[in-house]
Amino acid sequence: MRGKQQNNQLKLAFESTTEVKPEVGLIEGTETLTAESKPESQAANERMMEKILERENLKRALKRVKQNKGAGGVDGMEVDELGPYLKQHWPQLREALENGTYKPQPVRRAEIPKSGGGKRNLGIPTVVDRFIQQAILQVLQEEWDPTFSKYSYGFRPGRSAHQAISQAQEYINAGYGIVVDIDLEKFFDRVNHDILMSRVARRVSDKRVLKLIRAYLNSGILEDGLVSPTYEGTPQGGPLSPLLSNLMLDDLDRELEQRGHRFVRYADDCNIYVRSERAGERVMEGIKRFLGRRLRLKVNEQKSAVGKPSKRKFLGYSYTSEKTVRRRIALQSVERFKERVRELTKRGRTVQAVVQDLTLYLRGWVGYYGQTEWKGQLRDLDGWVRRRMRLYIWRAWKRPKRRYRLLRRGGIQPRQAWRVVHFGPWRASRSQALSIILPNAYFRQLGLYSISQ
């Protein structure tokens, strides 16, 4: 009930500042044109800020920011505080946005581990700036997304990594058995602001919107109590960053299409499929030159290569080398899975707590990697997870006498029980004796999720 009242109050706050202004011609979100007005599309583009500030767009943005949750920015405001803040301050915020005088706050620096090792830098905007960015995103994405390449899949409505993986598989089955695997070096940290803004300016005429986007790019980063200016990059963590990255790399997509290449791009991860290694090497060199000259971007030499798809990884998957190619979970993804399960099955917690956390992870993991066409991988990993659980329980029993007593109680013969007690922990977890007293049914009763089913 409280949330409903708050939404009604915010609705009134948004409505109270949408009165008709003669110079804008905006009435309840519709545009009025005179005979002397500019063409509708151009005039609307020059009044894009008014479209961004329409009540329905703002309500959608507020809802999305609340759904996404996330940590607070440099001002310490949390997402659940955004509604009351807007209720009180929205008229002033709106006026600043309409006048082109709004100044975003710096983003807060945060680091998260990358799947392939190392750290990924995030720039976390304040919740107010996330709200404004989301409102901008919704308008720009509606106009820009239909113009992007159909072979671009990352951060786009109605498109997914699985679609990109399937498209790559189609190329391979069509005889394009060599992949030019291109990874851009620190792409989100090194986007040139002038080049990016020139692409934005081709599509946006409203100078207030252009100024605001530039202000977000240059807002600076707060780290260790000091604000550092930002001269390049689109910090990951804000709603606008993915769309701007797709706009920047649309030049690459168009170049690849013009050259007639078969390619798939997901954010800064691009795979081009050719018939021979010689052709692949030639394409790699040509794309490096194009990226450097046109976009001032650099290819990551360590992560990029020309090779067979069975030896490369794309969005966590690789492909078999059979006549009819099947997608499978890449070896690197399998190792990361095992590493995470090992972390979740460390000693020091109850079995129930471990099962609960492990099940949560397994459900999310199989939601993505369950698309493998090599189902034996899921069966093998499922068995490996149960073995880790047996190891966890075996270690929890600690003393040899207790282990022996529990094995005997489970029906294991004395001689076999005595032998297993003297096994190393990992060998014991694979023993027939432990499988008998801790069967698969036992883990199902505990609620452990099975990724092979």
XYZ file of C-alpha atoms in Angstrom:
453
model
C 0.000 0.000 0.000
C 2.848 2.334 0.864
C 4.532 1.661 -2.519
C 1.276 2.431 -4.354
C 0.911 5.745 -2.527
C 4.524 6.620 -3.338
C 3.985 5.897 -7.056
C 0.849 8.086 -7.046
C 2.815 10.880 -5.403
C 5.573 10.582 -8.011
C 2.962 10.603 -10.765
C 1.656 13.905 -9.398
C 5.217 15.252 -9.215
C 5.853 14.369 -12.876
C 2.439 15.679 -13.979
C 2.827 18.942 -12.110
C 5.790 19.924 -14.244
C 4.399 19.021 -17.673
C 2.356 22.166 -18.311
C 2.122 23.418 -21.890
C 4.907 25.721 -22.982
C 4.270 27.770 -26.141
C 7.845 27.504 -27.388
C 7.847 23.719 -26.971
C 4.324 22.864 -28.134
C 4.111 19.755 -25.929
C 0.603 18.816 -24.746
C 0.182 15.556 -22.826
C 3.165 14.059 -24.647
C 2.079 15.023 -28.201
C 3.675 17.546 -30.554
C 1.850 20.414 -32.297
C 3.291 21.847 -35.519
C 2.412 24.989 -37.423
C 2.595 25.417 -41.167
C 5.971 27.104 -40.780
C 7.376 24.302 -38.591
C 10.265 22.105 -39.614
C 9.579 18.550 -40.896
C 8.180 16.391 -38.113
C 11.173 14.036 -37.734
C 13.708 16.870 -37.635
C 11.632 19.009 -35.293
C 11.053 16.061 -32.977
C 14.771 15.308 -32.941
C 15.517 18.901 -31.936
C 13.004 18.549 -29.089
C 14.275 15.184 -27.924
C 14.714 16.392 -24.345
C 10.962 16.969 -24.103
C 10.387 13.396 -25.274
C 12.822 12.121 -22.659
C 10.956 14.084 -19.980
C 7.501 12.800 -20.908
C 5.661 11.439 -17.893
C 5.243 7.871 -19.207
C 8.912 7.638 -20.151
C 9.953 8.818 -16.690
C 7.648 6.345 -14.985
C 9.142 3.497 -17.038
C 12.664 4.666 -16.182
C 11.891 4.831 -12.472
C 10.407 1.333 -12.543
C 13.450 -0.092 -14.349
C 15.964 1.510 -11.969
C 14.066 0.061 -9.018
C 14.000 -3.377 -10.651
C 17.729 -3.300 -11.394
C 18.531 -2.256 -7.814
C 22.314 -1.991 -7.467
C 24.639 -0.131 -5.137
C 24.553 3.589 -4.418
C 26.864 6.137 -6.013
C 29.133 8.819 -4.595
C 26.283 10.536 -2.728
C 25.389 7.380 -0.809
C 21.744 7.421 -1.904
C 20.221 3.944 -2.258
C 17.630 2.909 -4.834
C 14.773 2.810 -2.316
C 15.448 6.483 -1.519
C 15.043 7.594 -5.143
C 11.244 7.891 -5.091
C 11.009 10.244 -2.092
C 13.933 12.295 -3.443
C 12.269 12.798 -6.832
C 9.001 13.726 -5.172
C 10.767 16.618 -3.466
C 13.358 17.685 -6.058
C 11.947 16.740 -9.472
C 10.802 20.289 -10.489
C 14.355 21.610 -10.045
C 15.883 18.612 -11.809
C 13.498 18.955 -14.719
C 14.210 22.661 -15.092
C 17.966 22.015 -15.182
C 17.509 19.302 -17.811
C 15.252 21.490 -19.954
C 17.676 24.414 -19.722
C 20.725 22.256 -20.453
C 22.363 23.166 -17.141
C 22.172 19.798 -15.375
C 25.560 18.452 -14.227
C 25.942 14.749 -13.434
C 27.887 13.705 -10.367
C 31.115 11.658 -10.672
C 30.795 7.887 -10.802
C 32.054 5.654 -8.023
C 34.859 3.298 -9.012
C 34.325 -0.386 -8.281
C 36.185 -3.497 -9.405
C 34.739 -6.933 -10.082
C 36.665 -10.084 -11.050
C 36.618 -10.997 -14.750
C 35.763 -14.549 -15.769
C 39.077 -14.911 -17.562
C 41.097 -13.466 -14.697
C 41.988 -9.927 -13.732
C 39.627 -7.130 -12.742
C 36.902 -5.254 -14.607
C 36.435 -1.574 -13.763
C 32.898 -0.417 -13.113
C 31.744 3.179 -12.811
C 28.628 3.321 -10.641
C 26.561 6.502 -11.176
C 24.323 7.899 -8.469
C 20.764 6.545 -8.512
C 19.491 9.929 -9.746
C 21.903 9.804 -12.689
C 20.953 6.187 -13.344
C 17.319 7.305 -13.511
C 18.106 10.112 -15.969
C 20.354 7.867 -18.069
C 17.615 5.236 -18.196
C 15.111 7.826 -19.427
C 17.570 8.875 -22.168
C 18.298 5.251 -23.052
C 14.648 4.376 -23.596
C 14.176 7.158 -26.145
C 17.478 6.678 -27.973
C 17.251 2.894 -28.063
C 13.792 3.003 -29.617
C 15.164 5.133 -32.459
C 18.638 3.651 -32.882
C 18.215 -0.063 -32.348
C 16.290 -0.760 -35.598
C 19.207 0.761 -37.539
C 21.868 -1.537 -36.054
C 23.198 -4.627 -37.835
C 21.216 -7.838 -37.526
C 24.503 -9.572 -36.690
C 24.955 -7.507 -33.524
C 23.436 -9.271 -30.508
C 24.776 -7.669 -27.338
C 22.681 -5.369 -25.114
C 19.781 -5.192 -27.545
C 16.069 -5.796 -26.900
C 14.882 -9.192 -28.094
C 18.428 -10.427 -28.747
C 20.614 -12.738 -26.711
C 23.963 -14.461 -26.456
C 22.300 -17.766 -27.364
C 21.153 -16.290 -30.672
C 24.707 -15.173 -31.403
C 26.040 -18.649 -30.585
C 23.471 -20.268 -32.897
C 24.319 -17.858 -35.730
C 28.004 -18.726 -35.405
C 27.094 -22.414 -35.514
C 25.199 -21.882 -38.779
C 28.291 -20.340 -40.377
C 30.480 -23.254 -39.297
C 28.024 -25.856 -40.598
C 27.914 -23.942 -43.899
C 31.625 -24.636 -44.385
C 33.231 -21.569 -42.818
C 35.449 -23.591 -40.529
C 37.991 -20.950 -39.477
C 37.188 -18.183 -37.023
C 38.830 -14.774 -36.738
C 38.305 -14.222 -33.021
C 38.623 -10.513 -32.202
C 38.638 -9.129 -28.670
C 39.049 -5.395 -28.189
C 41.560 -4.321 -25.556
C 39.852 -2.533 -22.638
C 37.167 -1.313 -25.018
C 34.861 0.321 -22.451
C 37.834 2.135 -20.885
C 39.290 3.447 -24.153
C 36.428 4.683 -26.303
C 37.426 8.038 -27.795
C 34.870 10.640 -26.689
C 35.189 12.843 -29.765
C 34.686 9.944 -32.166
C 31.748 8.644 -30.143
C 30.068 12.048 -29.877
C 30.430 12.584 -33.611
C 28.376 9.400 -34.099
C 25.793 10.584 -31.567
C 25.548 13.983 -33.260
C 24.659 12.319 -36.564
C 21.483 11.031 -34.909
C 20.641 13.683 -32.300
C 19.984 17.349 -33.083
C 18.880 18.479 -29.623
C 21.935 20.286 -28.274
C 20.773 19.785 -24.677
C 20.823 16.011 -25.111
C 24.223 16.117 -26.786
C 25.587 18.272 -23.969
C 24.137 15.932 -21.344
C 25.604 12.786 -22.929
C 28.991 14.479 -23.174
C 28.651 15.511 -19.521
C 28.057 11.890 -18.537
C 31.156 10.802 -20.451
C 33.235 13.499 -18.736
C 31.684 13.294 -15.260
C 34.858 11.915 -13.670
C 35.583 8.992 -11.349
C 35.754 9.097 -7.563
C 38.472 6.788 -6.231
C 40.247 6.939 -2.870
C 38.486 10.212 -2.061
C 39.716 11.997 -5.202
C 37.798 12.778 -8.396
C 39.785 12.037 -11.549
C 38.644 13.519 -14.874
C 37.673 11.097 -17.656
C 38.930 11.846 -21.148
C 38.058 8.519 -22.741
C 35.869 5.473 -22.144
C 32.223 4.777 -21.335
C 32.288 3.410 -17.762
C 30.419 0.132 -17.388
C 27.739 0.423 -14.764
C 25.496 3.118 -16.232
C 22.419 2.350 -18.383
C 23.701 4.382 -21.357
C 27.070 2.665 -21.725
C 25.905 -0.468 -23.624
C 23.916 1.547 -26.168
C 26.816 3.936 -26.770
C 29.168 0.985 -27.230
C 26.868 -0.487 -29.883
C 26.730 2.878 -31.643
C 30.528 3.116 -31.635
C 30.949 -0.409 -33.021
C 28.221 0.019 -35.627
C 31.016 1.329 -37.866
C 32.745 -2.043 -37.539
C 29.521 -3.917 -38.337
C 28.936 -1.835 -41.473
C 32.518 -2.360 -42.619
C 32.213 -6.130 -42.195
C 28.904 -6.169 -44.056
C 30.355 -4.079 -46.873
C 33.250 -6.530 -47.212
C 30.773 -9.418 -47.379
C 32.026 -11.157 -44.226
C 30.046 -13.620 -42.162
C 30.324 -12.380 -38.620
C 28.696 -12.263 -35.201
C 29.276 -9.511 -32.668
C 28.307 -9.409 -29.018
C 29.461 -6.130 -27.432
C 33.258 -5.985 -27.900
C 33.537 -9.706 -28.743
C 33.470 -10.223 -32.519
C 33.886 -13.472 -34.481
C 34.340 -13.521 -38.267
C 34.036 -16.861 -40.103
C 36.087 -17.699 -43.210
C 37.071 -20.853 -45.132
C 40.846 -20.912 -44.656
C 43.522 -19.813 -42.206
C 45.196 -17.743 -44.908
C 41.989 -15.798 -45.460
C 41.592 -15.482 -41.696
C 45.042 -13.943 -41.246
C 44.341 -11.474 -44.038
C 41.002 -10.493 -42.472
C 42.575 -10.107 -39.028
C 45.185 -7.662 -40.290
C 42.621 -5.684 -42.261
C 40.272 -5.323 -39.292
C 43.132 -4.281 -37.001
C 44.002 -1.466 -39.409
C 40.366 -0.394 -39.712
C 39.808 -0.292 -35.943
C 43.006 1.645 -35.346
C 42.504 4.236 -38.076
C 38.730 4.745 -37.970
C 37.875 4.211 -34.309
C 41.262 4.414 -32.522
C 40.644 1.042 -30.919
C 43.195 -1.678 -30.313
C 42.817 -5.439 -30.656
C 43.864 -7.495 -27.632
C 46.682 -9.598 -29.097
C 46.626 -12.150 -26.267
C 42.917 -12.921 -26.534
C 42.517 -12.599 -30.306
C 43.544 -15.282 -32.797
C 42.736 -17.115 -36.018
C 41.893 -20.777 -35.533
C 39.365 -23.576 -35.557
C 36.119 -22.939 -33.660
C 36.697 -26.149 -31.668
C 39.824 -24.544 -30.213
C 38.359 -21.112 -29.540
C 35.759 -19.851 -27.049
C 32.794 -17.625 -27.920
C 30.465 -16.397 -25.152
C 31.377 -19.369 -22.981
C 30.821 -21.983 -25.695
C 32.934 -23.757 -28.294
C 32.004 -26.184 -31.073
C 32.702 -29.813 -31.864
C 34.834 -30.774 -34.866
C 32.305 -33.279 -36.183
C 30.768 -33.221 -39.659
C 27.615 -31.694 -38.199
C 28.899 -29.187 -35.689
C 27.388 -29.111 -32.198
C 27.854 -26.416 -29.590
C 29.375 -27.396 -26.279
C 30.473 -25.709 -23.093
C 34.010 -24.390 -23.529
C 36.720 -25.938 -21.373
C 37.456 -22.574 -19.784
C 33.791 -22.276 -18.779
C 33.879 -25.768 -17.269
C 36.930 -24.842 -15.203
C 35.278 -21.653 -13.949
C 32.216 -23.701 -13.010
C 34.318 -26.117 -10.975
C 36.210 -23.286 -9.328
C 32.952 -21.682 -8.203
C 31.552 -24.971 -6.890
C 34.766 -25.518 -4.925
C 34.307 -22.096 -3.326
C 30.713 -22.895 -2.405
C 31.641 -26.255 -0.869
C 34.400 -25.086 1.433
C 34.218 -26.229 5.036
C 32.743 -24.265 7.896
C 28.997 -24.226 7.145
C 26.064 -26.582 7.528
C 25.188 -28.972 4.714
C 21.804 -27.250 4.332
C 23.446 -23.841 3.846
C 25.848 -25.250 1.249
C 23.023 -26.958 -0.665
C 20.964 -23.779 -0.672
C 23.761 -21.591 -2.079
C 24.869 -24.274 -4.512
C 21.346 -24.775 -5.846
C 20.949 -21.049 -6.435
C 24.179 -20.982 -8.445
C 23.403 -24.171 -10.398
C 19.979 -22.926 -11.475
C 21.440 -19.722 -12.862
C 24.363 -21.517 -14.490
C 22.276 -24.120 -16.293
C 19.898 -21.374 -17.454
C 22.756 -20.224 -19.673
C 24.883 -23.310 -20.293
C 21.971 -25.730 -20.545
C 21.913 -24.866 -24.273
C 24.851 -27.218 -24.863
C 24.178 -29.907 -27.461
C 26.732 -32.207 -25.854
C 24.515 -33.368 -22.999
C 27.198 -35.690 -21.627
C 28.892 -32.557 -20.274
C 25.935 -31.835 -18.003
C 25.773 -35.439 -16.758
C 29.493 -35.464 -16.003
C 29.363 -32.133 -14.188
C 26.276 -33.210 -12.257
C 28.166 -36.258 -10.995
C 31.171 -34.102 -10.167
C 28.992 -31.748 -8.063
C 27.646 -34.690 -6.042
C 31.198 -35.932 -5.552
C 32.132 -32.515 -4.171
C 29.201 -32.785 -1.763
C 30.331 -36.241 -0.634
C 33.799 -34.816 -0.090
C 32.285 -31.969 1.940
C 30.339 -34.361 4.166
C 33.294 -36.764 4.500
C 35.500 -33.941 5.739
C 32.776 -32.814 8.129
C 32.882 -36.255 9.774
C 36.574 -35.547 10.554
C 37.737 -38.389 12.855
C 38.502 -41.838 11.375
C 36.508 -43.602 14.106
C 33.397 -41.610 13.309
C 33.810 -42.209 9.581
C 34.211 -45.946 10.168
C 31.170 -46.065 12.448
C 28.964 -44.237 9.919
C 30.129 -46.454 7.059
C 29.324 -49.567 9.062
C 25.940 -48.142 10.038
C 25.244 -47.652 6.321
C 25.831 -51.351 5.634
C 29.448 -51.270 4.447
C 31.454 -54.395 5.318
C 34.182 -53.925 7.962
C 37.125 -54.573 5.664
C 35.838 -52.216 2.938
C 34.954 -49.553 5.525
C 38.431 -49.762 7.055
C 40.057 -49.309 3.641
C 37.932 -46.292 2.738
C 38.694 -44.617 6.064
C 42.369 -44.642 5.105
C 41.802 -43.232 1.616
C 42.623 -39.605 0.878
C 39.516 -37.347 0.984
C 39.116 -36.951 -2.796
C 39.593 -40.679 -3.415
C 37.112 -41.501 -0.654
C 34.505 -39.213 -2.232
C 34.603 -41.392 -5.344
C 34.406 -44.701 -3.529
C 31.526 -47.109 -3.921
C 31.057 -47.134 -0.161
C 30.325 -43.385 0.005
C 28.005 -43.643 -2.995
C 26.046 -46.291 -1.132
C 25.566 -44.381 2.126
C 25.234 -40.988 0.376
C 23.262 -41.906 -2.783
C 21.883 -39.473 -5.349
C 18.458 -39.783 -3.712
C 19.925 -38.383 -0.497
C 20.985 -35.188 -2.257
C 17.600 -34.891 -3.951
C 15.994 -35.052 -0.506
C 18.292 -32.252 0.635
C 17.037 -30.166 -2.310
C 20.259 -30.126 -4.344
C 19.473 -29.026 -7.897
C 20.444 -31.387 -10.724
C 21.817 -29.668 -13.843
C 21.440 -32.831 -15.980
C 17.662 -32.914 -15.586
